[in-house]
Each structure stands twice: as structure tokens, then as C-alpha cells.
CSV table of C-alpha atoms in Angstrom, one decimal:
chain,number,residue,atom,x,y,z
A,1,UNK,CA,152.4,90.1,1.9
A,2,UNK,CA,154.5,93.2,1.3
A,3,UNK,CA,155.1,94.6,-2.3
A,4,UNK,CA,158.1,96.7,-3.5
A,5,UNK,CA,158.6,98.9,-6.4
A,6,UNK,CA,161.5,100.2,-7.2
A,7,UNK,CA,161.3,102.5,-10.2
A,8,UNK,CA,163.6,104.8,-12.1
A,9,UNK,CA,167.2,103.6,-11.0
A,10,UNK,CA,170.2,101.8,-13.5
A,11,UNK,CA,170.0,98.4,-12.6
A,12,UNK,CA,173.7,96.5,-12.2
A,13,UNK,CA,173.1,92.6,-12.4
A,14,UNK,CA,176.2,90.8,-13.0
A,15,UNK,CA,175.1,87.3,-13.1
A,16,UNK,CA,172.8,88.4,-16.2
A,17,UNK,CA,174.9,91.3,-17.5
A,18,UNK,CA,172.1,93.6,-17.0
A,19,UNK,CA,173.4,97.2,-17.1
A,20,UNK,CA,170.7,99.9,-17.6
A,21,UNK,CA,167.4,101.2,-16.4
A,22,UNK,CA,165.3,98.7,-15.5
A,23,UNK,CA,162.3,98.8,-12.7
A,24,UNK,CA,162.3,96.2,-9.5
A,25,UNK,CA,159.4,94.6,-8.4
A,26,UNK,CA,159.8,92.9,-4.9
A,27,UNK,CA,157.4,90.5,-3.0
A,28,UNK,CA,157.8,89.3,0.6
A,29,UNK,CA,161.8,88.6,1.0
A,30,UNK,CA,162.0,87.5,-3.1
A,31,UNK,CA,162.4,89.4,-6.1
A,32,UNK,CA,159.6,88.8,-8.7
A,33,UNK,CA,160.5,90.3,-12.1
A,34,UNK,CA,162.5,93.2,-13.4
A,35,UNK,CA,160.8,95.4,-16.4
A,36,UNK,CA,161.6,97.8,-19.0
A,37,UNK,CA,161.2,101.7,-17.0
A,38,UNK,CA,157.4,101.8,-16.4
A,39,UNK,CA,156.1,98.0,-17.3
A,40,UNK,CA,155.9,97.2,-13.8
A,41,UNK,CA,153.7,100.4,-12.7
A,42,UNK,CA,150.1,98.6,-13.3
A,43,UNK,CA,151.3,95.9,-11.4
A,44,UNK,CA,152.6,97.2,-8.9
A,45,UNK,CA,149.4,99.7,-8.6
A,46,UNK,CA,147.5,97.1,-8.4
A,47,UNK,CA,149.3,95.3,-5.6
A,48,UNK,CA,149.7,98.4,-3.4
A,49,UNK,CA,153.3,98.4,-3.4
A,50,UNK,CA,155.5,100.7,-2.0
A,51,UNK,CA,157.0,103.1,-4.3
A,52,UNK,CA,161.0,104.0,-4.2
A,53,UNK,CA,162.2,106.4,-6.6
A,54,UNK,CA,165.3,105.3,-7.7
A,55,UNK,CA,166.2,108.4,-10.1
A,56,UNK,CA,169.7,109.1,-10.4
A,57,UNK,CA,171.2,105.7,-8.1
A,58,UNK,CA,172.4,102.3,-9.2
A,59,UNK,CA,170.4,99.5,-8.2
A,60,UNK,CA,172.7,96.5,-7.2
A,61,UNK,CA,172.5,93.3,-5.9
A,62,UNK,CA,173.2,93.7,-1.7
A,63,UNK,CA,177.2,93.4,-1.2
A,64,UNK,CA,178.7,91.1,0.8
A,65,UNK,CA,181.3,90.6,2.7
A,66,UNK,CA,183.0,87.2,3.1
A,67,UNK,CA,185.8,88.1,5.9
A,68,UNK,CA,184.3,90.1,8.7
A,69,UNK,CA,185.0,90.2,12.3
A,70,UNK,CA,182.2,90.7,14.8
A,71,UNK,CA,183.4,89.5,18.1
A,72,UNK,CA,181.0,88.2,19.8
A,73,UNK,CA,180.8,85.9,21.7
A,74,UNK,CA,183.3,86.9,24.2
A,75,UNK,CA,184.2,90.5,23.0
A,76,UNK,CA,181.3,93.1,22.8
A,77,UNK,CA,182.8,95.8,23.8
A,78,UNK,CA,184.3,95.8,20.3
A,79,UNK,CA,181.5,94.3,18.2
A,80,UNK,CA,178.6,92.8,18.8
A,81,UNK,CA,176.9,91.0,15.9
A,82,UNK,CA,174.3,94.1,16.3
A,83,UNK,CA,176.1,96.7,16.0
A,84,UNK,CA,178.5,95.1,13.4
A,85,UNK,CA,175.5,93.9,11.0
A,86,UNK,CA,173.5,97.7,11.8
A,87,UNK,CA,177.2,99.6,10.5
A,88,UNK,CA,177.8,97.0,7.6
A,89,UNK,CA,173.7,97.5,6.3
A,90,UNK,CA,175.0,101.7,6.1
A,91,UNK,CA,177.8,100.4,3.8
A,92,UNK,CA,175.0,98.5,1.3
A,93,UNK,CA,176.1,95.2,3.1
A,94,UNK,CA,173.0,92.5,2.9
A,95,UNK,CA,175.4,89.2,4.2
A,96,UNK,CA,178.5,89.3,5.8
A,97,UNK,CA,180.8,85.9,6.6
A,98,UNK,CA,182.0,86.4,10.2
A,99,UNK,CA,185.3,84.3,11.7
A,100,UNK,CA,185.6,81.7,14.4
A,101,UNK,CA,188.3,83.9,16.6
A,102,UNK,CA,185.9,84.7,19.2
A,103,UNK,CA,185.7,83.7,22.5
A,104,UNK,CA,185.1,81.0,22.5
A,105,UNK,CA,186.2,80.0,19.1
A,106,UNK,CA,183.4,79.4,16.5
A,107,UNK,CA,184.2,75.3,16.8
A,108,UNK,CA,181.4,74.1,18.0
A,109,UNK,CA,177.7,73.4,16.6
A,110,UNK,CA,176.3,75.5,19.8
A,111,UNK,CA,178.5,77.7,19.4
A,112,UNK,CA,177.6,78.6,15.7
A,113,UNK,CA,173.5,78.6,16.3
A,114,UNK,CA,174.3,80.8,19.0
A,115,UNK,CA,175.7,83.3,16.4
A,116,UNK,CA,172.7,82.6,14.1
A,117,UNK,CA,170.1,82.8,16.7
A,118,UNK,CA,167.4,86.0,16.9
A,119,UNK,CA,168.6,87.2,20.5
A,120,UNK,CA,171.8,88.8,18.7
A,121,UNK,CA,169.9,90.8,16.8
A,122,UNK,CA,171.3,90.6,13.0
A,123,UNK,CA,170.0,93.7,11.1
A,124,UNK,CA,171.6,91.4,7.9
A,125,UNK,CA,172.1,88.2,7.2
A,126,UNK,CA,175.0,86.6,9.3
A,127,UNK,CA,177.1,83.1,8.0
A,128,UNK,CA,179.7,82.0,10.1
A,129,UNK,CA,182.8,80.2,9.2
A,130,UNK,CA,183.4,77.3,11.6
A,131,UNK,CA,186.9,76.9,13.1
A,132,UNK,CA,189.4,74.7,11.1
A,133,UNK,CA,190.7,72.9,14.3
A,134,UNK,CA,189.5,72.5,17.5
A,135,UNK,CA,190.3,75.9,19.3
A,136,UNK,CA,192.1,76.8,16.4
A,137,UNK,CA,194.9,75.4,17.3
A,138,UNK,CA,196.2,73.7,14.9
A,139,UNK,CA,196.7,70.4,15.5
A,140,UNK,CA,192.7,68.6,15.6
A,141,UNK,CA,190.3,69.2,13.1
A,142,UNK,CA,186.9,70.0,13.5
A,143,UNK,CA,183.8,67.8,13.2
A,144,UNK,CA,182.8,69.7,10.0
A,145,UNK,CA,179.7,68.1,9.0
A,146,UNK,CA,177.9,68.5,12.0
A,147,UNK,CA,179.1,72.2,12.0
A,148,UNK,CA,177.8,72.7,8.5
A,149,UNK,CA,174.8,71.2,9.3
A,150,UNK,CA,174.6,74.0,12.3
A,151,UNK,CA,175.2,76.7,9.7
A,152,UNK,CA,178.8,77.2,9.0
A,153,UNK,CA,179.1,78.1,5.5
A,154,UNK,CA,183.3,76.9,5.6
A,155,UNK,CA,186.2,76.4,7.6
A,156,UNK,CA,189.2,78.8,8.4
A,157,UNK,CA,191.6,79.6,11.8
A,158,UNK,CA,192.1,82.8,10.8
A,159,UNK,CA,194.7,84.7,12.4
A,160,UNK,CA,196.2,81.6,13.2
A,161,UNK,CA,196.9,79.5,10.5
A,162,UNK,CA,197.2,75.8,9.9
A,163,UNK,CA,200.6,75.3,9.4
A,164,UNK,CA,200.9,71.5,10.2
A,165,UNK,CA,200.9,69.5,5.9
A,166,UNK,CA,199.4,67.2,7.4
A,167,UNK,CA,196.6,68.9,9.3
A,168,UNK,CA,196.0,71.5,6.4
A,169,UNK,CA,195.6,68.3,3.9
A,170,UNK,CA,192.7,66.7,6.4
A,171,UNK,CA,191.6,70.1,6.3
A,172,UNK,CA,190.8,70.2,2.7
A,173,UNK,CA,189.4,67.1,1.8
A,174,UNK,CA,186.6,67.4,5.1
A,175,UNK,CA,185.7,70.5,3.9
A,176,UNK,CA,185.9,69.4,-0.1
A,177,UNK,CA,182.9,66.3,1.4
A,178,UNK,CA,181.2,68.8,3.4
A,179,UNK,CA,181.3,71.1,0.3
A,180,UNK,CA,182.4,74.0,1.3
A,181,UNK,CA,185.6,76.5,1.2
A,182,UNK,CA,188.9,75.6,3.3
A,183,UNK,CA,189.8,79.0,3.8
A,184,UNK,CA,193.5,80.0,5.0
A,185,UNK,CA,194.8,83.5,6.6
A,186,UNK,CA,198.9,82.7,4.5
A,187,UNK,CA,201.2,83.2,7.1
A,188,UNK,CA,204.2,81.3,8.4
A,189,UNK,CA,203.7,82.6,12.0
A,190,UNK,CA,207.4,80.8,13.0
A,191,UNK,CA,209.0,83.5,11.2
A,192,UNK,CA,206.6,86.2,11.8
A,193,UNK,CA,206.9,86.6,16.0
A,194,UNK,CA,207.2,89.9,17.2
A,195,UNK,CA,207.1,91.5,13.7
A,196,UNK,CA,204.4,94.5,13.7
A,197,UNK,CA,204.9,96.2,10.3
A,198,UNK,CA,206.0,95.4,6.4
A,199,UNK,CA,209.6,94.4,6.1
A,200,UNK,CA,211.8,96.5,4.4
A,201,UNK,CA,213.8,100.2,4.4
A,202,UNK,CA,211.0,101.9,6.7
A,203,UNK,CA,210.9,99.0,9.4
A,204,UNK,CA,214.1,99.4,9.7
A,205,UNK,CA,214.2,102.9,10.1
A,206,UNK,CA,211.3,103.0,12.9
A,207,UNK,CA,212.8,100.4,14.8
A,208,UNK,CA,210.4,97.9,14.1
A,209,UNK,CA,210.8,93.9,13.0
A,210,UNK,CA,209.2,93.4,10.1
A,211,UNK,CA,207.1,90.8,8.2
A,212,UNK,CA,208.6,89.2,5.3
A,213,UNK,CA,206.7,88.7,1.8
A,214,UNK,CA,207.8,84.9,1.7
A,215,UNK,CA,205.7,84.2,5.2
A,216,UNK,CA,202.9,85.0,3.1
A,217,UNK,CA,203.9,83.9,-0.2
A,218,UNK,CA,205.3,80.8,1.8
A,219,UNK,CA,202.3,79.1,3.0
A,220,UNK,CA,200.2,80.1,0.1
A,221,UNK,CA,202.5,78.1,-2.2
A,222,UNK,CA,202.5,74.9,0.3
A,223,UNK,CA,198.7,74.8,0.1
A,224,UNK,CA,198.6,75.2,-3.3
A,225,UNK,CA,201.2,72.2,-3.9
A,226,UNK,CA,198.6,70.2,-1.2
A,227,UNK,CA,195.3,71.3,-3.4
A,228,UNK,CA,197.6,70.1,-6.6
A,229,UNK,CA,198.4,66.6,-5.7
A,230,UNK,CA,194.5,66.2,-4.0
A,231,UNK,CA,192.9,67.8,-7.5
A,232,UNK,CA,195.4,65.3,-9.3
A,233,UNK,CA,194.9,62.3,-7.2
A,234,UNK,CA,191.8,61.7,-8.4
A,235,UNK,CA,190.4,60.3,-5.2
A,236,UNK,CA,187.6,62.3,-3.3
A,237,UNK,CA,185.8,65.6,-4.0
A,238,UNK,CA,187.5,68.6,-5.8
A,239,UNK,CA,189.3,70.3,-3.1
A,240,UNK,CA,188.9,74.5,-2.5
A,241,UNK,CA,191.4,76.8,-1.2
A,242,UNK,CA,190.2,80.4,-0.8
A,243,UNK,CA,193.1,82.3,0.7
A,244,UNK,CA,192.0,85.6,2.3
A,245,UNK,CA,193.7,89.3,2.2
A,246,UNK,CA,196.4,89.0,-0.4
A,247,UNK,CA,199.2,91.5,0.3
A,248,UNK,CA,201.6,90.7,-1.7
A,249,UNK,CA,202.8,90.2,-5.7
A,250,UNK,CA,204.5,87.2,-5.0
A,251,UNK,CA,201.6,85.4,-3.7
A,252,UNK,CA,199.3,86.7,-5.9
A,253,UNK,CA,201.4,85.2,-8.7
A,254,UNK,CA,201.4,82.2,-7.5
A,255,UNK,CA,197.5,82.3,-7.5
A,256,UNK,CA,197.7,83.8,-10.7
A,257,UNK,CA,199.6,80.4,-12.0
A,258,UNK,CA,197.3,78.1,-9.6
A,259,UNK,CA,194.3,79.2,-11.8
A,260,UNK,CA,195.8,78.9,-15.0
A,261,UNK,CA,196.5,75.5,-14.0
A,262,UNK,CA,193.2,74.7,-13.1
A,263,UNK,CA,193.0,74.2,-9.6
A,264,UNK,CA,190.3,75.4,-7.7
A,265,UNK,CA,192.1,78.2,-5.6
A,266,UNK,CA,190.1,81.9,-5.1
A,267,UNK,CA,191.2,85.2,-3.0
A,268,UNK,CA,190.3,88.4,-1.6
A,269,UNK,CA,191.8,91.4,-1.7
A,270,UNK,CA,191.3,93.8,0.9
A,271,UNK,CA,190.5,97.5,0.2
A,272,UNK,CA,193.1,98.7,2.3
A,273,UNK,CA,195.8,96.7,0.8
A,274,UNK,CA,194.8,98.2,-2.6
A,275,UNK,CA,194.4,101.9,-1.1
A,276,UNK,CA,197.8,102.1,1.2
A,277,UNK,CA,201.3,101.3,1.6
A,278,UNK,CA,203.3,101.0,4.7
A,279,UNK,CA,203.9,104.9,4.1
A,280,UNK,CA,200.6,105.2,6.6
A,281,UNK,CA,202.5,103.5,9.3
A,282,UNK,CA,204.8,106.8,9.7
A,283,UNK,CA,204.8,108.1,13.1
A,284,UNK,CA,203.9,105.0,14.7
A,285,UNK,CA,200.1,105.2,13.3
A,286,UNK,CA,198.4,102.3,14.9
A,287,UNK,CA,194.9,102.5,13.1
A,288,UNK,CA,197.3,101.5,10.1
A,289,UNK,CA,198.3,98.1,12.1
A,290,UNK,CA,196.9,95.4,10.4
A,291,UNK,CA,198.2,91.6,9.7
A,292,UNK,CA,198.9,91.3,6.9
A,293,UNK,CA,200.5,94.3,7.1
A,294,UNK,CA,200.2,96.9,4.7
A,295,UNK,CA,203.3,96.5,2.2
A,296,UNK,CA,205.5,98.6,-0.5
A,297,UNK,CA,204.0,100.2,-3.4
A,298,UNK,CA,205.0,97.2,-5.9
A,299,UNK,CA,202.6,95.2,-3.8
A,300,UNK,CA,199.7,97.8,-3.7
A,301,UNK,CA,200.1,98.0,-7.6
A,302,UNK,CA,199.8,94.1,-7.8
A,303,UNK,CA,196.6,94.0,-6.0
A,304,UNK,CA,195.3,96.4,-8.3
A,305,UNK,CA,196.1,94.6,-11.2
A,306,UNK,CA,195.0,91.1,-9.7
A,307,UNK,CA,191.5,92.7,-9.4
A,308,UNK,CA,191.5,94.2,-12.9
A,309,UNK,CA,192.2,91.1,-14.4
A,310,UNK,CA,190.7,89.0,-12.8
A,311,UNK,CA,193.1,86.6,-10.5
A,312,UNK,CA,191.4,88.7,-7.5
A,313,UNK,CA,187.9,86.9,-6.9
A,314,UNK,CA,186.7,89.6,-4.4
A,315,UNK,CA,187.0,92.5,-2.7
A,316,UNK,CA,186.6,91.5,1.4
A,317,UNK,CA,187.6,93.8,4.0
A,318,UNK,CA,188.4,91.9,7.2
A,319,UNK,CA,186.9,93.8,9.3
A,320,UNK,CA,188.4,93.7,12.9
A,321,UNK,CA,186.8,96.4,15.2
A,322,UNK,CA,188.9,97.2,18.5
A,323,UNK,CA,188.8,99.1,21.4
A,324,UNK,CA,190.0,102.7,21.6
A,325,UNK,CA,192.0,101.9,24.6
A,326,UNK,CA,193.3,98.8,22.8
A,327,UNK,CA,194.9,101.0,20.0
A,328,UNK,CA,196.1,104.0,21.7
A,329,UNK,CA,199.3,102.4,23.0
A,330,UNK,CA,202.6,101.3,21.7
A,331,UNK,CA,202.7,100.6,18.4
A,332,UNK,CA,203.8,97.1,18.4
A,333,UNK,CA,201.4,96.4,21.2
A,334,UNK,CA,198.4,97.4,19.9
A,335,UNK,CA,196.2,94.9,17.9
A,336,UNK,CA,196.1,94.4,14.6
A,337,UNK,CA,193.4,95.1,12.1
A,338,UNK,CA,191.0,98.1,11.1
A,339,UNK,CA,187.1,98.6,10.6
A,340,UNK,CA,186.3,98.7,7.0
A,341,UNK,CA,182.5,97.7,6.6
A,342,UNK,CA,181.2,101.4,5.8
A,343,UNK,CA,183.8,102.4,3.6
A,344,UNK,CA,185.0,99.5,1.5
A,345,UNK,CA,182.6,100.7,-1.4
A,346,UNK,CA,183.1,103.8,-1.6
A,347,UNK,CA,187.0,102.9,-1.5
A,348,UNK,CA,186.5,100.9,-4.1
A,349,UNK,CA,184.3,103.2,-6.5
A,350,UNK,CA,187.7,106.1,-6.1
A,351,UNK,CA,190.4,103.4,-6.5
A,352,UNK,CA,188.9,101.3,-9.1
A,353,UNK,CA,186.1,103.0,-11.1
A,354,UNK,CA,187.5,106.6,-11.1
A,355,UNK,CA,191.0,105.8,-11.0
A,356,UNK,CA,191.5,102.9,-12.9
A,357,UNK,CA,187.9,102.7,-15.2
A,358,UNK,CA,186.6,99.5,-14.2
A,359,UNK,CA,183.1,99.5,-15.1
A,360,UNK,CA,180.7,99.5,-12.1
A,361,UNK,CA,179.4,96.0,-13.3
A,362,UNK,CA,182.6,94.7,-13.0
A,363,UNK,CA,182.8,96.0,-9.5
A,364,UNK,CA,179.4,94.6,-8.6
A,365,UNK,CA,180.5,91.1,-9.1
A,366,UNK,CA,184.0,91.9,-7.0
A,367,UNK,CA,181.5,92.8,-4.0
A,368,UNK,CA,178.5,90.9,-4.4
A,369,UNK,CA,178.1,88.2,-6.9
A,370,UNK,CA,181.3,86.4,-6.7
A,371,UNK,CA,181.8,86.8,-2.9
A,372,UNK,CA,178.1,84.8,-2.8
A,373,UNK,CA,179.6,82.3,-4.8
A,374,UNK,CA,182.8,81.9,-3.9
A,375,UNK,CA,180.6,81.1,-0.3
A,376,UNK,CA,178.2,79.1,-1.9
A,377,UNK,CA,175.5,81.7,-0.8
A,378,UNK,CA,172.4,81.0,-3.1
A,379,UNK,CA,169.7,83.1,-4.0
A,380,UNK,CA,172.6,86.2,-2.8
A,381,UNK,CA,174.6,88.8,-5.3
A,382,UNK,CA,172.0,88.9,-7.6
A,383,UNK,CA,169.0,90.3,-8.6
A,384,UNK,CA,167.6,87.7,-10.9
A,385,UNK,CA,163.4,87.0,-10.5
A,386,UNK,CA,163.4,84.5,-6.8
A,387,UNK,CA,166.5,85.5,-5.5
A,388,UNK,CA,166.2,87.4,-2.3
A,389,UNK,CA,165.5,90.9,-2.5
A,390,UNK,CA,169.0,92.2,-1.3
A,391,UNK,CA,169.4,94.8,-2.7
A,392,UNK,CA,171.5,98.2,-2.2
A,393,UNK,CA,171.2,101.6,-3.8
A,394,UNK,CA,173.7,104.2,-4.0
A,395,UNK,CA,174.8,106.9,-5.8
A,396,UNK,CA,178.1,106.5,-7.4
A,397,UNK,CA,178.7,110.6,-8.1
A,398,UNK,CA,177.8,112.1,-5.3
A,399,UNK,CA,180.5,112.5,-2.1
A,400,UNK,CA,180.7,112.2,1.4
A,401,UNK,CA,182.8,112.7,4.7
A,402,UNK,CA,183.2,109.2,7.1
A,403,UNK,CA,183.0,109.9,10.4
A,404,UNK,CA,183.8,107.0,12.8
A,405,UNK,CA,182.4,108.7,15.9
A,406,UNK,CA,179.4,108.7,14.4
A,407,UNK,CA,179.2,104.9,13.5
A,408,UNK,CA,176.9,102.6,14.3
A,409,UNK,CA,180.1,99.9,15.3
A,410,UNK,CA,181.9,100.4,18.4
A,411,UNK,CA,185.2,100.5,17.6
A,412,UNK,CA,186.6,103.6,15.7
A,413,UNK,CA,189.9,102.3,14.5
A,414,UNK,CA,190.7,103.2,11.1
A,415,UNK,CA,192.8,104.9,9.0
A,416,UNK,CA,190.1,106.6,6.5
A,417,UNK,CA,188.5,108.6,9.4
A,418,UNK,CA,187.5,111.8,8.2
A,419,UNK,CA,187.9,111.4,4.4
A,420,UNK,CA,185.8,112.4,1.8
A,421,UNK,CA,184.7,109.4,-0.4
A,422,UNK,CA,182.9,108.9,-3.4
A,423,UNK,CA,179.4,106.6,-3.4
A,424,UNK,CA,176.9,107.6,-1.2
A,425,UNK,CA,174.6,104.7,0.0
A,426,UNK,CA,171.1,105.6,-0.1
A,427,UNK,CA,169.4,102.5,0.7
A,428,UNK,CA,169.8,98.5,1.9
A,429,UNK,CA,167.4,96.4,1.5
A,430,UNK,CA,167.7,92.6,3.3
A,431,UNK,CA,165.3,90.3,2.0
A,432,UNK,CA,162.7,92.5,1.5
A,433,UNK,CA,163.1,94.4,4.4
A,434,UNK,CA,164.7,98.2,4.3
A,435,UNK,CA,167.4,98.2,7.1
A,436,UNK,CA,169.5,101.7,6.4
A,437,UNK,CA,168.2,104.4,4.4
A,438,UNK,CA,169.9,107.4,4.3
């Protein structure tokens, strides 16, 4: 039996709106009790604990990430789930949500212990998301109970959405019974082919086809209308939609409207699309190819404001390592997507604590608490007595310079490379155990 102190830190606890110093005591993989600065000393003592001095850092429930990439099987020379989970733990990860587009796709029981199983390695705590359709395809869903009962923790094709009504309403009612998220990437991919970049003035001007707001906006609204008349029916489970990376205003209003209505319908935003605009893609930039693309400052603006007042459920940050050789070519023939595990906190300390004066409580829930929830994650983004001890520290003043070449992922391919960032992780702990300290 292990013991953990950790003394002389402000405690951030969203679930129990705990928001000053407080002391951590930590047994095994659990948290046991929080205490006034000091209380838990004799106890501790008396235990043997280790001792962390926490002086000057927050002390937070372990973030995590609900939309992650990490390749494997079929593609480690991007990711494996090693070196992903290893990278994500520097960023104060604890639990990270990782997508079925592997190879093969995640749509199979087997396929889904094979992720979970000890030979990969997991410095965190990995929970896939099963496949939607068979192959992700589009056109057969998925035996969902028996790949909940393997470990997925809900159901998406991401990167290839399920456009078929039909298919997307069988899709939502099997994973309403199996209690769990139906989770959908919005885009109308019949009027998206070929398009690499945001549509609009600067497409246009680089020569590029560009992707439309409504093939978001689009399907976001058709799955909405399905999760209406299911909700209203009155037949079956409650049906919910979580629709990943909104990029634009439009769809986010529609969300916006979905709530107020009552629906159960949540979202991510991802730091990127609250950081840039498609200004980054200037000069052909492929490190700031990503699908959804990055859009016009309106829509930048929108996410912002979604996540201040609340529409935005979480912060996510897809994730989606690639190979150098895989970006450095044409710009509409490299892959989409960026890395985004080590620096979506301290992206969103400078865009939405400094800039914008959200409290850091507030943004403890965006990254932790209701990403846990939203997943149905128990005993995760919190740091009430029997949870697990996940558990990050950080310091939310101090600065520091991202390097990618020095990352523990493989791939390299992003756009804040080289930046100086606010929030410097200090420590993650995963159920008790301290996986990065810095």
C-alpha cells in the first residue's frame, strides 16, 4: 500500500466547487480525503507517505481528452498508443478517448481489448470509442453491446460520417440502450470532395476548393432533427448526440438552440479552432491542415463565446499525429489534422484565462470534469474522497517554449511549434501512480 501527500498547492475541484488551498491525501490508486493546509500532516506521518510540495501550483483533477488519435493498430509509425499516452501524461493528461480509424477499424470486440490490453503499454488510462458501422462505412451498424462490454466507452466513424437518416437513427437508439454517447464528426462529405481549406476570399485566392460552413452546419442540424423526434417519441432510452470539433457559428447555434430545447446534444471545441483562423494556411502551411478546417475570424470568435457560456461542453483536441514525410508535400495532398496533446492546456490557460478571464475552475471542468462525464467516465475529473487519484499539477504563471522534436509522440506536425506558452505542467499523477514529472 502506497500513501501520497500532497501538501501546499490551490486545489481546483469542479464537481465540489472547491477553489483554495487544500492538502491531498492519496492511497493506492484512490483519493482518501482532502484537508484544510496542514490537517492531513499527522496522518500522513504516520502512514509514511510520500511528500510532494505543492507550493505555488494548482492541484486539479487529471484532464482528459475525449477525441484523440493514436493509431495503432495498423499505423505506428505515427502513434503508438505508447508514445501517444507517454506525450499526453506531459500535457497533465490522466485518460484520453481514442477513435476507431485505425487499421483495422476499432469495430470489433478483439479489436478493442487489443487496444486495452498491457502489451501496448498505456502510461494513462486508454477508452476507446468503437466504430459506428462496420468498417466505418456507413451503411451496417455495429454490434454495440458486445463492444461495450469489451470496453468501448461510445460509438463514432469519425472522419467519415454517417450520413445515411436511416443508419444515423439505428445509430442512436443502440447506443441510447447500450448507454453510451453516439458521437458524430458533422460533415456532408458529398459536398466536401477535394476541398482542403475553409471556404471563402483566401481559398479562392490560393487556388484551393474550399469547405463550406453548411457541410458542417448541415449534418449537425439533420441529427439534431433525428435526436428531436427520438427524445419526443417517447419510446426507448433518451438518445445522446455529442458532436465533436465545432468550427463553425452556425452549428454552434444550432446546438446552442438544441439545448435550450432540452435535447440531450454536447460538443467539443477544439483548441485550435478557438486559437486560429484560416490566416495560418498562408503559404500553403500544411501543419495548419486540419478537417474541420480552420475557418474565418467570426467563427473563431463563436467558439470562444460557446465555451464562455457554456453551449461548448469541452475542450478536446483531436489529436491526429502524422508522419513528417506525410505532411511535407502538396498542400492539398497532405493529411489532415495536427498533434495537440501537450499543448492544449497551456493554449487554453492564454486564450481563455488571460485573455478572456475565465476562472481556472471554470476551465478545469472544460478539460476534466465534464469531458469524464460527457463519456460516462466514473470516479475521473475529480478529486472528491474515492475517486481515482488522477491528478495533475501545474503552474498557471510560469512560461515555456514547445518543442516538437523533443516530444515524446512521433509525429511533429503542428502549428504551435516553437511557441512560448503559459502553464507549465509539473506533475501527472494516474491512479496513484506519477507518470511525468517535470
Amino acid at each position: 500500500m502506497k500513501t501520497i501527500l500532497i501538501k501546499g498547492g490551490h486545489l481546483i475541484d469542479p464537481p465540489s466547487r472547491t477553489d483554495r488551498p487544500r492538502d491531498l491525501l492519496i492511497r493506492d490508486n484512490r483519493i482518501v480525503e482532502l484537508g484544510d493546509p496542514g490537517k492531513l500532516s499527522a496522518a500522513a506521518k504516520k502512514e509514511g507517505a510520500e511528500v510532494i510540495d505543492a507550493s505555488g501550483l494548482i492541484v486539479a483533477p487529471g484532464l482528459v481528452d475525449i477525441h484523440v488519435h493514436l493509431r495503432e493498430p495498423g499505423q505506428g509509425h505515427k502513434e503508438t498508443i505508447e508514445s501517444g499516452t507517454k506525450a499526453a501524461a506531459m500535457g497533465g493528461f490522466t485518460a484520453l478517448c481514442c477513435m476507431p480509424n485505425t487499421s483495422p477499424v476499432n469495430d470489433s470486440p478483439e479489436v478493442t481489448r487489443w487496444m486495452l490490453s498491457p502489451e501496448r503499454k498505456a502510461h494513462i488510462r486508454v477508452f476507446p470509442v468503437a466504430a459506428a458501422t462496420r468498417g466505418s462505412m456507413g451503411d451496417t451498424i455495429t454490434e454495440y453491446g458486445s463492444l461495450k462490454a469489451a470496453g468501448a466507452v461510445g460509438f463514432s466513424d469519425d472522419g467519415k460520417p454517417v450520413l445515411q437518416d436511416a443508419v444515423m437513427h439505428q445509430a442512436l437508439i443502440a447506443a441510447a440502450r447500450a448507454g453510451v454517447p453516439m458521437i458524430q464528426h458533422a460533415e456532408n462529405t458529398k459536398i466536401t470532395v477535394g476541398a482542403s481549406m475553409n471556404a471563402g476570399a483566401r481559398a479562392f485566392r490560393l487556388g484551393l476548393r474550399g469547405m463550406s460552413i453548411e457541410a458542417e452546419s448541415g449534418i449537425v442540424e439533420r441529427d439534431i432533427r433525428l435526436v428531436r423526434e427520438l427524445t419526443t417519441g417517447g419510446k426507448g432510452p433518451r438518445p445522446h448526440l455529442h458532436v465533436q470539433h465545432v468550427s463553425t457559428a452556425k452549428a454552434m447555434e444550432a446546438i446552442r438552440q438544441a439545448k435550450r430545447a432540452g435535447l440531450h446534444v454536447t460538443c467539443e471545441v477544439a483548441p485550435h479552432h478557438f486559437m486560429l483562423t484560416d490566416e495560418a494556411v498562408e503559404g500553403y502551411n500544411t501543419h495548419a491542415k486540419m478537417n474541420p478546417p480552420l475557418r474565418s475570424e467570426e467563427d473563431r470568435a463563436a467558439m470562444v463565446t460557446a465555451l464562455l457560456d457554456g453551449t461548448a461542453d469541452c475542450i478536446a483536441t483531436d489529436h491526429a499525429p502524422h508522419a513528417v514525410h506525410e505532411k511535407e508535400q502538396e498542400f492539398e495532398k497532405a493529411p489532415n489534422g495536427i498533434t495537440g496533446i501537450e499543448t492544449s492546456l497551456s493554449l487554453s490557460i492564454k486564450m481563455l484565462h488571460h485573455q478572456h478571464r475565465m476562472p481556472l475552475l471554470r476551465l478545469m471542468h472544460l478539460m476534466s470534469t465534464a469531458p469524464a462525464h460527457i463519456m460516462g467516465l466514473r470516479g475521473r475529473g475529480t478529486l472528491a474522497p474515492e475517486a481515482f487519484a488522477d491528478v495533475v499539477l501545474f503552474d498557471p504563471k510560469s512560461t515555456w517554449t514547445f518543442d516538437a522534436r523533443k516530444s515524446p509522440s512521433k509525429s511533429r506536425n503542428t502549428p504551435f511549434d516553437g511557441q512560448t506558452l503559459p502553464g507549465v505542467v509539473k506533475m501527472t499523477i494516474s491512479e496513484g501512480r506519477v507518470v511525468y514529472k517535470s
